[in-house]
Amino acid sequence: MIAIDHPRGWEQELTDMGITIGVKVGSANSVAVVASEHSWENSLSVGTAGLVGSGDFLDRVGDPVPVLDDRGQSRPAAQIHAEAVAALLTRLELTDTVDHLTVVHPDTWTSQAVDEAHAALRARDDVPTGEISWIPESRATLAAVEHSEGAFGQGLVIGYDLGASALTVTVLATGDEPRVVSRPLRLDSVSGNEFDRLLLAHTLRVTGVDAELADPGRASSVLDDLTRLRTDCRGAKEALSVDTDAVVDVRVGEVSTVARLVRDDVEDLVRGPITESVALIREAIASAGADQPGGHPVPVTAIILGGGGASIPLVTEMLSATLRVPVLLDPQPGSASAAGAALLGMAALGARDSAATEPTAEIPGLVPAPSPGERPLREIEPAPSTPVTTPAPRLSRRRRGILITAGAAALVLVSATGLSVGTGLVGSTGEATPPPAGAVTTTVAATPGTPGRAATTVAGADAGGRTADAATGTGTR
């Protein structure tokens, strides 16, 4: 018997039922999704820094040079990754061994990196699972989208993963056995962290705080305030994926005011990085065409969005209008790859059980249930020039950045300190001072929230629920 905390707060007992978990460890957030043959059982998202102190180790997995962990000890990055996976599973509070664990890894990992991460995870005795498999993130996201929208026929799709640390573009072949076609391409200048930095710089400028930070000596005394402000800017960025405006409480040093951010203004300044990403997609398509027999280009049927940054509506709009192909977005892009991994684990369980089951005599009157793999094929239509999908409201929100040329000293300071990332508004001490022209002077106690996913709090983490059939046909997650 396995007892799992259901997202809506009630405990469901599962007996004689296959349980799979999909896990993704990201540089900013780590996600676990639990699925059974009947439903999504639980979903959990936790800041990676809250699990192992930092998320900067991902690109070092497979590197023979060890890294320093949060305790200052020198360790292989693969061991830190395994610790993050184990800590995430612990927060799920599972009471028994699950049947299958599928771990999502970055598309850019080498086979050596995957082998080292697998060995490190197997070496731990606190991972409650029997079988463990590994899957590239783009492949897992494709599985999630196909589950919701229907399976693709033979062809090519583009995986566009806009995460916290970088954008990764991957070309995948679809059909009976989807696979990565060519080398994934990565762009660090287009990322959630970069958008956060740009939005922070914009907020400092419109409130006049950048002038206060021109003196490096004075700037160093308000690092904690800047850390809190960056956190608030990230929350505003996430809110702007759903709302048309957001308010940020700015309390830095002796300055106390609020800044009103409008989606249109932010989008105008994010167009540059997104346009840059279009060039990366075209490069990936050209590379995939060269890898085909004869080197002839192969048409791309769709773009699959993933990562928290994919929630930005402008991403869908620009990619669809520029590339003229359908752009598909999971309702919860930040957890799509983990959900897809859970689905692939369920498919692996089904294949294993089918192979182990002896054929039985047919019983008159019984109609066999449809196989989870028998999904309807997606009919691809020409893409419109407007967004084809509007992201669903989410509990975790990640949004835009804004380019700024003024306040260079503040930008250097913020970038050099490696400010932490989180969510929520925070107050501040210190007397209020009159805001400069252009700033909003109305004091706001809190930014109005938006409807989110049904959730319960597990050990301080956001747990979002996915509802519908997990591995039995298509559904809305």
JSON list of N, CA and C in Angstrom, two decimals, residues 2-75:
[
{"chain": "A", "resi": 2, "resn": "ILE", "atom": "N", "xyz": [0.48, 2.26, -0.79]},
{"chain": "A", "resi": 2, "resn": "ILE", "atom": "CA", "xyz": [1.24, 3.50, -0.87]},
{"chain": "A", "resi": 2, "resn": "ILE", "atom": "C", "xyz": [0.30, 4.65, -0.55]},
{"chain": "A", "resi": 3, "resn": "ALA", "atom": "N", "xyz": [0.64, 5.44, 0.43]},
{"chain": "A", "resi": 3, "resn": "ALA", "atom": "CA", "xyz": [-0.16, 6.61, 0.78]},
{"chain": "A", "resi": 3, "resn": "ALA", "atom": "C", "xyz": [0.52, 7.85, 0.22]},
{"chain": "A", "resi": 4, "resn": "ILE", "atom": "N", "xyz": [-0.21, 8.63, -0.57]},
{"chain": "A", "resi": 4, "resn": "ILE", "atom": "CA", "xyz": [0.36, 9.82, -1.21]},
{"chain": "A", "resi": 4, "resn": "ILE", "atom": "C", "xyz": [-0.53, 11.01, -0.89]},
{"chain": "A", "resi": 5, "resn": "ASP", "atom": "N", "xyz": [0.10, 12.14, -0.58]},
{"chain": "A", "resi": 5, "resn": "ASP", "atom": "CA", "xyz": [-0.67, 13.36, -0.35]},
{"chain": "A", "resi": 5, "resn": "ASP", "atom": "C", "xyz": [-1.25, 13.84, -1.66]},
{"chain": "A", "resi": 6, "resn": "HIS", "atom": "N", "xyz": [-2.57, 13.89, -1.74]},
{"chain": "A", "resi": 6, "resn": "HIS", "atom": "CA", "xyz": [-3.23, 14.37, -2.94]},
{"chain": "A", "resi": 6, "resn": "HIS", "atom": "C", "xyz": [-3.18, 15.89, -2.98]},
{"chain": "A", "resi": 7, "resn": "PRO", "atom": "N", "xyz": [-3.06, 16.52, -4.14]},
{"chain": "A", "resi": 7, "resn": "PRO", "atom": "CA", "xyz": [-2.96, 17.96, -4.22]},
{"chain": "A", "resi": 7, "resn": "PRO", "atom": "C", "xyz": [-4.11, 18.71, -3.59]},
{"chain": "A", "resi": 8, "resn": "ARG", "atom": "N", "xyz": [-5.28, 18.11, -3.52]},
{"chain": "A", "resi": 8, "resn": "ARG", "atom": "CA", "xyz": [-6.43, 18.82, -2.96]},
{"chain": "A", "resi": 8, "resn": "ARG", "atom": "C", "xyz": [-6.58, 18.59, -1.46]},
{"chain": "A", "resi": 9, "resn": "GLY", "atom": "N", "xyz": [-5.63, 17.93, -0.87]},
{"chain": "A", "resi": 9, "resn": "GLY", "atom": "CA", "xyz": [-5.60, 17.86, 0.57]},
{"chain": "A", "resi": 9, "resn": "GLY", "atom": "C", "xyz": [-6.10, 16.58, 1.18]},
{"chain": "A", "resi": 10, "resn": "TRP", "atom": "N", "xyz": [-6.62, 15.66, 0.40]},
{"chain": "A", "resi": 10, "resn": "TRP", "atom": "CA", "xyz": [-7.07, 14.42, 1.00]},
{"chain": "A", "resi": 10, "resn": "TRP", "atom": "C", "xyz": [-6.12, 13.30, 0.66]},
{"chain": "A", "resi": 11, "resn": "GLU", "atom": "N", "xyz": [-6.06, 12.30, 1.52]},
{"chain": "A", "resi": 11, "resn": "GLU", "atom": "CA", "xyz": [-5.12, 11.20, 1.34]},
{"chain": "A", "resi": 11, "resn": "GLU", "atom": "C", "xyz": [-5.81, 10.06, 0.60]},
{"chain": "A", "resi": 12, "resn": "GLN", "atom": "N", "xyz": [-5.16, 9.61, -0.44]},
{"chain": "A", "resi": 12, "resn": "GLN", "atom": "CA", "xyz": [-5.71, 8.54, -1.26]},
{"chain": "A", "resi": 12, "resn": "GLN", "atom": "C", "xyz": [-4.85, 7.30, -1.11]},
{"chain": "A", "resi": 13, "resn": "GLU", "atom": "N", "xyz": [-5.46, 6.18, -0.78]},
{"chain": "A", "resi": 13, "resn": "GLU", "atom": "CA", "xyz": [-4.72, 4.94, -0.65]},
{"chain": "A", "resi": 13, "resn": "GLU", "atom": "C", "xyz": [-4.73, 4.21, -1.98]},
{"chain": "A", "resi": 14, "resn": "LEU", "atom": "N", "xyz": [-3.57, 3.76, -2.38]},
{"chain": "A", "resi": 14, "resn": "LEU", "atom": "CA", "xyz": [-3.41, 3.10, -3.67]},
{"chain": "A", "resi": 14, "resn": "LEU", "atom": "C", "xyz": [-2.94, 1.67, -3.43]},
{"chain": "A", "resi": 15, "resn": "THR", "atom": "N", "xyz": [-3.69, 0.73, -3.94]},
{"chain": "A", "resi": 15, "resn": "THR", "atom": "CA", "xyz": [-3.31, -0.67, -3.77]},
{"chain": "A", "resi": 15, "resn": "THR", "atom": "C", "xyz": [-3.23, -1.34, -5.12]},
{"chain": "A", "resi": 16, "resn": "ASP", "atom": "N", "xyz": [-2.19, -2.17, -5.28]},
{"chain": "A", "resi": 16, "resn": "ASP", "atom": "CA", "xyz": [-2.02, -2.92, -6.52]},
{"chain": "A", "resi": 16, "resn": "ASP", "atom": "C", "xyz": [-2.10, -2.00, -7.75]},
{"chain": "A", "resi": 17, "resn": "MET", "atom": "N", "xyz": [-1.47, -0.87, -7.67]},
{"chain": "A", "resi": 17, "resn": "MET", "atom": "CA", "xyz": [-1.55, 0.11, -8.73]},
{"chain": "A", "resi": 17, "resn": "MET", "atom": "C", "xyz": [-0.15, 0.60, -9.07]},
{"chain": "A", "resi": 18, "resn": "GLY", "atom": "N", "xyz": [0.17, 0.68, -10.36]},
{"chain": "A", "resi": 18, "resn": "GLY", "atom": "CA", "xyz": [1.48, 1.16, -10.75]},
{"chain": "A", "resi": 18, "resn": "GLY", "atom": "C", "xyz": [1.65, 2.63, -10.43]},
{"chain": "A", "resi": 19, "resn": "ILE", "atom": "N", "xyz": [2.77, 2.98, -9.81]},
{"chain": "A", "resi": 19, "resn": "ILE", "atom": "CA", "xyz": [3.07, 4.36, -9.46]},
{"chain": "A", "resi": 19, "resn": "ILE", "atom": "C", "xyz": [4.39, 4.75, -10.10]},
{"chain": "A", "resi": 20, "resn": "THR", "atom": "N", "xyz": [4.39, 5.86, -10.81]},
{"chain": "A", "resi": 20, "resn": "THR", "atom": "CA", "xyz": [5.62, 6.36, -11.40]},
{"chain": "A", "resi": 20, "resn": "THR", "atom": "C", "xyz": [5.83, 7.81, -10.98]},
{"chain": "A", "resi": 21, "resn": "ILE", "atom": "N", "xyz": [7.08, 8.22, -10.96]},
{"chain": "A", "resi": 21, "resn": "ILE", "atom": "CA", "xyz": [7.42, 9.60, -10.62]},
{"chain": "A", "resi": 21, "resn": "ILE", "atom": "C", "xyz": [8.33, 10.16, -11.71]},
{"chain": "A", "resi": 22, "resn": "GLY", "atom": "N", "xyz": [8.01, 11.35, -12.17]},
{"chain": "A", "resi": 22, "resn": "GLY", "atom": "CA", "xyz": [8.89, 12.09, -13.06]},
{"chain": "A", "resi": 22, "resn": "GLY", "atom": "C", "xyz": [9.55, 13.21, -12.28]},
{"chain": "A", "resi": 23, "resn": "VAL", "atom": "N", "xyz": [10.86, 13.35, -12.41]},
{"chain": "A", "resi": 23, "resn": "VAL", "atom": "CA", "xyz": [11.61, 14.34, -11.63]},
{"chain": "A", "resi": 23, "resn": "VAL", "atom": "C", "xyz": [12.47, 15.17, -12.57]},
{"chain": "A", "resi": 24, "resn": "LYS", "atom": "N", "xyz": [12.45, 16.48, -12.35]},
{"chain": "A", "resi": 24, "resn": "LYS", "atom": "CA", "xyz": [13.36, 17.38, -13.06]},
{"chain": "A", "resi": 24, "resn": "LYS", "atom": "C", "xyz": [14.05, 18.29, -12.05]},
{"chain": "A", "resi": 25, "resn": "VAL", "atom": "N", "xyz": [15.37, 18.31, -12.06]},
{"chain": "A", "resi": 25, "resn": "VAL", "atom": "CA", "xyz": [16.15, 19.22, -11.23]},
{"chain": "A", "resi": 25, "resn": "VAL", "atom": "C", "xyz": [16.62, 20.35, -12.13]},
{"chain": "A", "resi": 26, "resn": "GLY", "atom": "N", "xyz": [16.15, 21.56, -11.86]},
{"chain": "A", "resi": 26, "resn": "GLY", "atom": "CA", "xyz": [16.53, 22.72, -12.66]},
{"chain": "A", "resi": 26, "resn": "GLY", "atom": "C", "xyz": [17.45, 23.64, -11.89]},
{"chain": "A", "resi": 27, "resn": "SER", "atom": "N", "xyz": [17.99, 24.63, -12.56]},
{"chain": "A", "resi": 27, "resn": "SER", "atom": "CA", "xyz": [18.89, 25.56, -11.89]},
{"chain": "A", "resi": 27, "resn": "SER", "atom": "C", "xyz": [18.15, 26.44, -10.90]},
{"chain": "A", "resi": 28, "resn": "ALA", "atom": "N", "xyz": [16.87, 26.73, -11.15]},
{"chain": "A", "resi": 28, "resn": "ALA", "atom": "CA", "xyz": [16.08, 27.54, -10.23]},
{"chain": "A", "resi": 28, "resn": "ALA", "atom": "C", "xyz": [15.08, 26.71, -9.45]},
{"chain": "A", "resi": 29, "resn": "ASN", "atom": "N", "xyz": [14.34, 25.84, -10.13]},
{"chain": "A", "resi": 29, "resn": "ASN", "atom": "CA", "xyz": [13.30, 25.05, -9.48]},
{"chain": "A", "resi": 29, "resn": "ASN", "atom": "C", "xyz": [13.44, 23.58, -9.84]},
{"chain": "A", "resi": 30, "resn": "SER", "atom": "N", "xyz": [13.03, 22.74, -8.91]},
{"chain": "A", "resi": 30, "resn": "SER", "atom": "CA", "xyz": [13.00, 21.29, -9.12]},
{"chain": "A", "resi": 30, "resn": "SER", "atom": "C", "xyz": [11.56, 20.83, -8.97]},
{"chain": "A", "resi": 31, "resn": "VAL", "atom": "N", "xyz": [11.15, 19.90, -9.84]},
{"chain": "A", "resi": 31, "resn": "VAL", "atom": "CA", "xyz": [9.75, 19.49, -9.90]},
{"chain": "A", "resi": 31, "resn": "VAL", "atom": "C", "xyz": [9.66, 17.98, -9.86]},
{"chain": "A", "resi": 32, "resn": "ALA", "atom": "N", "xyz": [8.67, 17.47, -9.14]},
{"chain": "A", "resi": 32, "resn": "ALA", "atom": "CA", "xyz": [8.35, 16.04, -9.14]},
{"chain": "A", "resi": 32, "resn": "ALA", "atom": "C", "xyz": [6.86, 15.88, -9.40]},
{"chain": "A", "resi": 33, "resn": "VAL", "atom": "N", "xyz": [6.50, 14.96, -10.28]},
{"chain": "A", "resi": 33, "resn": "VAL", "atom": "CA", "xyz": [5.11, 14.67, -10.59]},
{"chain": "A", "resi": 33, "resn": "VAL", "atom": "C", "xyz": [4.87, 13.18, -10.40]},
{"chain": "A", "resi": 34, "resn": "VAL", "atom": "N", "xyz": [3.85, 12.84, -9.62]},
{"chain": "A", "resi": 34, "resn": "VAL", "atom": "CA", "xyz": [3.51, 11.45, -9.34]},
{"chain": "A", "resi": 34, "resn": "VAL", "atom": "C", "xyz": [2.27, 11.07, -10.14]},
{"chain": "A", "resi": 35, "resn": "ALA", "atom": "N", "xyz": [2.33, 9.96, -10.85]},
{"chain": "A", "resi": 35, "resn": "ALA", "atom": "CA", "xyz": [1.21, 9.51, -11.67]},
{"chain": "A", "resi": 35, "resn": "ALA", "atom": "C", "xyz": [0.92, 8.04, -11.41]},
{"chain": "A", "resi": 36, "resn": "SER", "atom": "N", "xyz": [-0.35, 7.69, -11.48]},
{"chain": "A", "resi": 36, "resn": "SER", "atom": "CA", "xyz": [-0.77, 6.30, -11.45]},
{"chain": "A", "resi": 36, "resn": "SER", "atom": "C", "xyz": [-1.43, 5.99, -12.78]},
{"chain": "A", "resi": 37, "resn": "GLU", "atom": "N", "xyz": [-1.88, 4.76, -12.94]},
{"chain": "A", "resi": 37, "resn": "GLU", "atom": "CA", "xyz": [-2.53, 4.39, -14.20]},
{"chain": "A", "resi": 37, "resn": "GLU", "atom": "C", "xyz": [-3.89, 5.05, -14.34]},
{"chain": "A", "resi": 38, "resn": "HIS", "atom": "N", "xyz": [-4.39, 5.67, -13.27]},
{"chain": "A", "resi": 38, "resn": "HIS", "atom": "CA", "xyz": [-5.71, 6.27, -13.31]},
{"chain": "A", "resi": 38, "resn": "HIS", "atom": "C", "xyz": [-5.69, 7.79, -13.26]},
{"chain": "A", "resi": 39, "resn": "SER", "atom": "N", "xyz": [-4.68, 8.39, -12.64]},
{"chain": "A", "resi": 39, "resn": "SER", "atom": "CA", "xyz": [-4.74, 9.83, -12.44]},
{"chain": "A", "resi": 39, "resn": "SER", "atom": "C", "xyz": [-3.38, 10.41, -12.07]},
{"chain": "A", "resi": 40, "resn": "TRP", "atom": "N", "xyz": [-3.31, 11.74, -12.09]},
{"chain": "A", "resi": 40, "resn": "TRP", "atom": "CA", "xyz": [-2.16, 12.44, -11.51]},
{"chain": "A", "resi": 40, "resn": "TRP", "atom": "C", "xyz": [-2.37, 12.44, -10.00]},
{"chain": "A", "resi": 41, "resn": "GLU", "atom": "N", "xyz": [-1.39, 11.98, -9.25]},
{"chain": "A", "resi": 41, "resn": "GLU", "atom": "CA", "xyz": [-1.56, 11.83, -7.82]},
{"chain": "A", "resi": 41, "resn": "GLU", "atom": "C", "xyz": [-1.01, 13.01, -7.02]},
{"chain": "A", "resi": 42, "resn": "ASN", "atom": "N", "xyz": [0.06, 13.59, -7.49]},
{"chain": "A", "resi": 42, "resn": "ASN", "atom": "CA", "xyz": [0.67, 14.69, -6.74]},
{"chain": "A", "resi": 42, "resn": "ASN", "atom": "C", "xyz": [1.64, 15.42, -7.65]},
{"chain": "A", "resi": 43, "resn": "SER", "atom": "N", "xyz": [1.89, 16.68, -7.32]},
{"chain": "A", "resi": 43, "resn": "SER", "atom": "CA", "xyz": [2.86, 17.49, -8.04]},
{"chain": "A", "resi": 43, "resn": "SER", "atom": "C", "xyz": [3.51, 18.43, -7.05]},
{"chain": "A", "resi": 44, "resn": "LEU", "atom": "N", "xyz": [4.81, 18.56, -7.14]},
{"chain": "A", "resi": 44, "resn": "LEU", "atom": "CA", "xyz": [5.56, 19.34, -6.16]},
{"chain": "A", "resi": 44, "resn": "LEU", "atom": "C", "xyz": [6.65, 20.14, -6.85]},
{"chain": "A", "resi": 45, "resn": "SER", "atom": "N", "xyz": [6.74, 21.43, -6.54]},
{"chain": "A", "resi": 45, "resn": "SER", "atom": "CA", "xyz": [7.80, 22.29, -7.08]},
{"chain": "A", "resi": 45, "resn": "SER", "atom": "C", "xyz": [8.51, 22.97, -5.92]},
{"chain": "A", "resi": 46, "resn": "VAL", "atom": "N", "xyz": [9.84, 22.86, -5.91]},
{"chain": "A", "resi": 46, "resn": "VAL", "atom": "CA", "xyz": [10.66, 23.41, -4.83]},
{"chain": "A", "resi": 46, "resn": "VAL", "atom": "C", "xyz": [11.85, 24.13, -5.45]},
{"chain": "A", "resi": 47, "resn": "GLY", "atom": "N", "xyz": [12.24, 25.25, -4.86]},
{"chain": "A", "resi": 47, "resn": "GLY", "atom": "CA", "xyz": [13.45, 25.91, -5.30]},
{"chain": "A", "resi": 47, "resn": "GLY", "atom": "C", "xyz": [14.66, 25.00, -5.10]},
{"chain": "A", "resi": 48, "resn": "THR", "atom": "N", "xyz": [15.48, 24.85, -6.14]},
{"chain": "A", "resi": 48, "resn": "THR", "atom": "CA", "xyz": [16.62, 23.95, -6.04]},
{"chain": "A", "resi": 48, "resn": "THR", "atom": "C", "xyz": [17.58, 24.37, -4.94]},
{"chain": "A", "resi": 49, "resn": "ALA", "atom": "N", "xyz": [17.72, 25.67, -4.75]},
{"chain": "A", "resi": 49, "resn": "ALA", "atom": "CA", "xyz": [18.59, 26.16, -3.68]},
{"chain": "A", "resi": 49, "resn": "ALA", "atom": "C", "xyz": [18.08, 25.71, -2.31]},
{"chain": "A", "resi": 50, "resn": "GLY", "atom": "N", "xyz": [16.76, 25.54, -2.18]},
{"chain": "A", "resi": 50, "resn": "GLY", "atom": "CA", "xyz": [16.21, 25.05, -0.93]},
{"chain": "A", "resi": 50, "resn": "GLY", "atom": "C", "xyz": [16.48, 23.58, -0.68]},
{"chain": "A", "resi": 51, "resn": "LEU", "atom": "N", "xyz": [16.86, 22.86, -1.72]},
{"chain": "A", "resi": 51, "resn": "LEU", "atom": "CA", "xyz": [17.17, 21.43, -1.59]},
{"chain": "A", "resi": 51, "resn": "LEU", "atom": "C", "xyz": [18.64, 21.19, -1.31]},
{"chain": "A", "resi": 52, "resn": "VAL", "atom": "N", "xyz": [19.51, 21.87, -2.07]},
{"chain": "A", "resi": 52, "resn": "VAL", "atom": "CA", "xyz": [20.95, 21.60, -1.95]},
{"chain": "A", "resi": 52, "resn": "VAL", "atom": "C", "xyz": [21.78, 22.87, -1.86]},
{"chain": "A", "resi": 53, "resn": "GLY", "atom": "N", "xyz": [21.14, 24.01, -1.63]},
{"chain": "A", "resi": 53, "resn": "GLY", "atom": "CA", "xyz": [21.88, 25.25, -1.43]},
{"chain": "A", "resi": 53, "resn": "GLY", "atom": "C", "xyz": [22.13, 26.06, -2.67]},
{"chain": "A", "resi": 54, "resn": "SER", "atom": "N", "xyz": [22.11, 25.45, -3.85]},
{"chain": "A", "resi": 54, "resn": "SER", "atom": "CA", "xyz": [22.39, 26.16, -5.10]},
{"chain": "A", "resi": 54, "resn": "SER", "atom": "C", "xyz": [21.96, 25.30, -6.27]},
{"chain": "A", "resi": 55, "resn": "GLY", "atom": "N", "xyz": [21.74, 25.97, -7.43]},
{"chain": "A", "resi": 55, "resn": "GLY", "atom": "CA", "xyz": [21.42, 25.23, -8.64]},
{"chain": "A", "resi": 55, "resn": "GLY", "atom": "C", "xyz": [22.47, 25.39, -9.71]},
{"chain": "A", "resi": 56, "resn": "ASP", "atom": "N", "xyz": [23.65, 25.87, -9.31]},
{"chain": "A", "resi": 56, "resn": "ASP", "atom": "CA", "xyz": [24.70, 26.16, -10.28]},
{"chain": "A", "resi": 56, "resn": "ASP", "atom": "C", "xyz": [25.51, 24.93, -10.69]},
{"chain": "A", "resi": 57, "resn": "PHE", "atom": "N", "xyz": [25.17, 23.77, -10.17]},
{"chain": "A", "resi": 57, "resn": "PHE", "atom": "CA", "xyz": [25.98, 22.57, -10.42]},
{"chain": "A", "resi": 57, "resn": "PHE", "atom": "C", "xyz": [25.56, 21.82, -11.68]},
{"chain": "A", "resi": 58, "resn": "LEU", "atom": "N", "xyz": [24.39, 22.11, -12.25]},
{"chain": "A", "resi": 58, "resn": "LEU", "atom": "CA", "xyz": [23.86, 21.29, -13.34]},
{"chain": "A", "resi": 58, "resn": "LEU", "atom": "C", "xyz": [24.80, 21.19, -14.53]},
{"chain": "A", "resi": 59, "resn": "ASP", "atom": "N", "xyz": [25.40, 22.29, -14.91]},
{"chain": "A", "resi": 59, "resn": "ASP", "atom": "CA", "xyz": [26.28, 22.27, -16.07]},
{"chain": "A", "resi": 59, "resn": "ASP", "atom": "C", "xyz": [27.62, 21.62, -15.78]},
{"chain": "A", "resi": 60, "resn": "ARG", "atom": "N", "xyz": [27.86, 21.28, -14.51]},
{"chain": "A", "resi": 60, "resn": "ARG", "atom": "CA", "xyz": [29.13, 20.67, -14.13]},
{"chain": "A", "resi": 60, "resn": "ARG", "atom": "C", "xyz": [29.05, 19.15, -14.00]},
{"chain": "A", "resi": 61, "resn": "VAL", "atom": "N", "xyz": [27.85, 18.60, -14.13]},
{"chain": "A", "resi": 61, "resn": "VAL", "atom": "CA", "xyz": [27.72, 17.14, -14.05]},
{"chain": "A", "resi": 61, "resn": "VAL", "atom": "C", "xyz": [28.45, 16.52, -15.24]},
{"chain": "A", "resi": 62, "resn": "GLY", "atom": "N", "xyz": [29.32, 15.56, -14.95]},
{"chain": "A", "resi": 62, "resn": "GLY", "atom": "CA", "xyz": [30.16, 14.97, -15.98]},
{"chain": "A", "resi": 62, "resn": "GLY", "atom": "C", "xyz": [31.54, 15.59, -16.05]},
{"chain": "A", "resi": 63, "resn": "ASP", "atom": "N", "xyz": [31.72, 16.72, -15.36]},
{"chain": "A", "resi": 63, "resn": "ASP", "atom": "CA", "xyz": [33.03, 17.40, -15.32]},
{"chain": "A", "resi": 63, "resn": "ASP", "atom": "C", "xyz": [33.89, 16.71, -14.26]},
{"chain": "A", "resi": 64, "resn": "PRO", "atom": "N", "xyz": [35.12, 16.34, -14.59]},
{"chain": "A", "resi": 64, "resn": "PRO", "atom": "CA", "xyz": [35.98, 15.67, -13.60]},
{"chain": "A", "resi": 64, "resn": "PRO", "atom": "C", "xyz": [36.39, 16.58, -12.45]},
{"chain": "A", "resi": 65, "resn": "VAL", "atom": "N", "xyz": [36.27, 17.90, -12.63]},
{"chain": "A", "resi": 65, "resn": "VAL", "atom": "CA", "xyz": [36.63, 18.84, -11.57]},
{"chain": "A", "resi": 65, "resn": "VAL", "atom": "C", "xyz": [35.44, 18.97, -10.61]},
{"chain": "A", "resi": 66, "resn": "PRO", "atom": "N", "xyz": [35.61, 18.70, -9.33]},
{"chain": "A", "resi": 66, "resn": "PRO", "atom": "CA", "xyz": [34.50, 18.78, -8.38]},
{"chain": "A", "resi": 66, "resn": "PRO", "atom": "C", "xyz": [34.07, 20.23, -8.15]},
{"chain": "A", "resi": 67, "resn": "VAL", "atom": "N", "xyz": [32.93, 20.39, -7.51]},
{"chain": "A", "resi": 67, "resn": "VAL", "atom": "CA", "xyz": [32.40, 21.71, -7.18]},
{"chain": "A", "resi": 67, "resn": "VAL", "atom": "C", "xyz": [32.21, 21.80, -5.68]},
{"chain": "A", "resi": 68, "resn": "LEU", "atom": "N", "xyz": [32.07, 23.02, -5.17]},
{"chain": "A", "resi": 68, "resn": "LEU", "atom": "CA", "xyz": [31.82, 23.22, -3.75]},
{"chain": "A", "resi": 68, "resn": "LEU", "atom": "C", "xyz": [30.33, 23.19, -3.50]},
{"chain": "A", "resi": 69, "resn": "ASP", "atom": "N", "xyz": [29.90, 22.40, -2.51]},
{"chain": "A", "resi": 69, "resn": "ASP", "atom": "CA", "xyz": [28.49, 22.35, -2.18]},
{"chain": "A", "resi": 69, "resn": "ASP", "atom": "C", "xyz": [28.17, 23.46, -1.18]},
{"chain": "A", "resi": 70, "resn": "ASP", "atom": "N", "xyz": [26.93, 23.47, -0.67]},
{"chain": "A", "resi": 70, "resn": "ASP", "atom": "CA", "xyz": [26.50, 24.54, 0.23]},
{"chain": "A", "resi": 70, "resn": "ASP", "atom": "C", "xyz": [27.20, 24.47, 1.57]},
{"chain": "A", "resi": 71, "resn": "ARG", "atom": "N", "xyz": [27.88, 23.37, 1.87]},
{"chain": "A", "resi": 71, "resn": "ARG", "atom": "CA", "xyz": [28.63, 23.26, 3.13]},
{"chain": "A", "resi": 71, "resn": "ARG", "atom": "C", "xyz": [30.11, 23.53, 2.94]},
{"chain": "A", "resi": 72, "resn": "GLY", "atom": "N", "xyz": [30.48, 23.93, 1.72]},
{"chain": "A", "resi": 72, "resn": "GLY", "atom": "CA", "xyz": [31.87, 24.24, 1.45]},
{"chain": "A", "resi": 72, "resn": "GLY", "atom": "C", "xyz": [32.73, 23.03, 1.17]},
{"chain": "A", "resi": 73, "resn": "GLN", "atom": "N", "xyz": [32.11, 21.87, 0.98]},
{"chain": "A", "resi": 73, "resn": "GLN", "atom": "CA", "xyz": [32.85, 20.65, 0.70]},
{"chain": "A", "resi": 73, "resn": "GLN", "atom": "C", "xyz": [32.99, 20.45, -0.81]},
{"chain": "A", "resi": 74, "resn": "SER", "atom": "N", "xyz": [34.12, 19.91, -1.23]},
{"chain": "A", "resi": 74, "resn": "SER", "atom": "CA", "xyz": [34.37, 19.64, -2.64]},
{"chain": "A", "resi": 74, "resn": "SER", "atom": "C", "xyz": [33.79, 18.28, -3.01]},
{"chain": "A", "resi": 75, "resn": "ARG", "atom": "N", "xyz": [32.83, 18.27, -3.96]},
{"chain": "A", "resi": 75, "resn": "ARG", "atom": "CA", "xyz": [32.15, 17.04, -4.34]},
{"chain": "A", "resi": 75, "resn": "ARG", "atom": "C", "xyz": [31.89, 17.01, -5.84]}
]
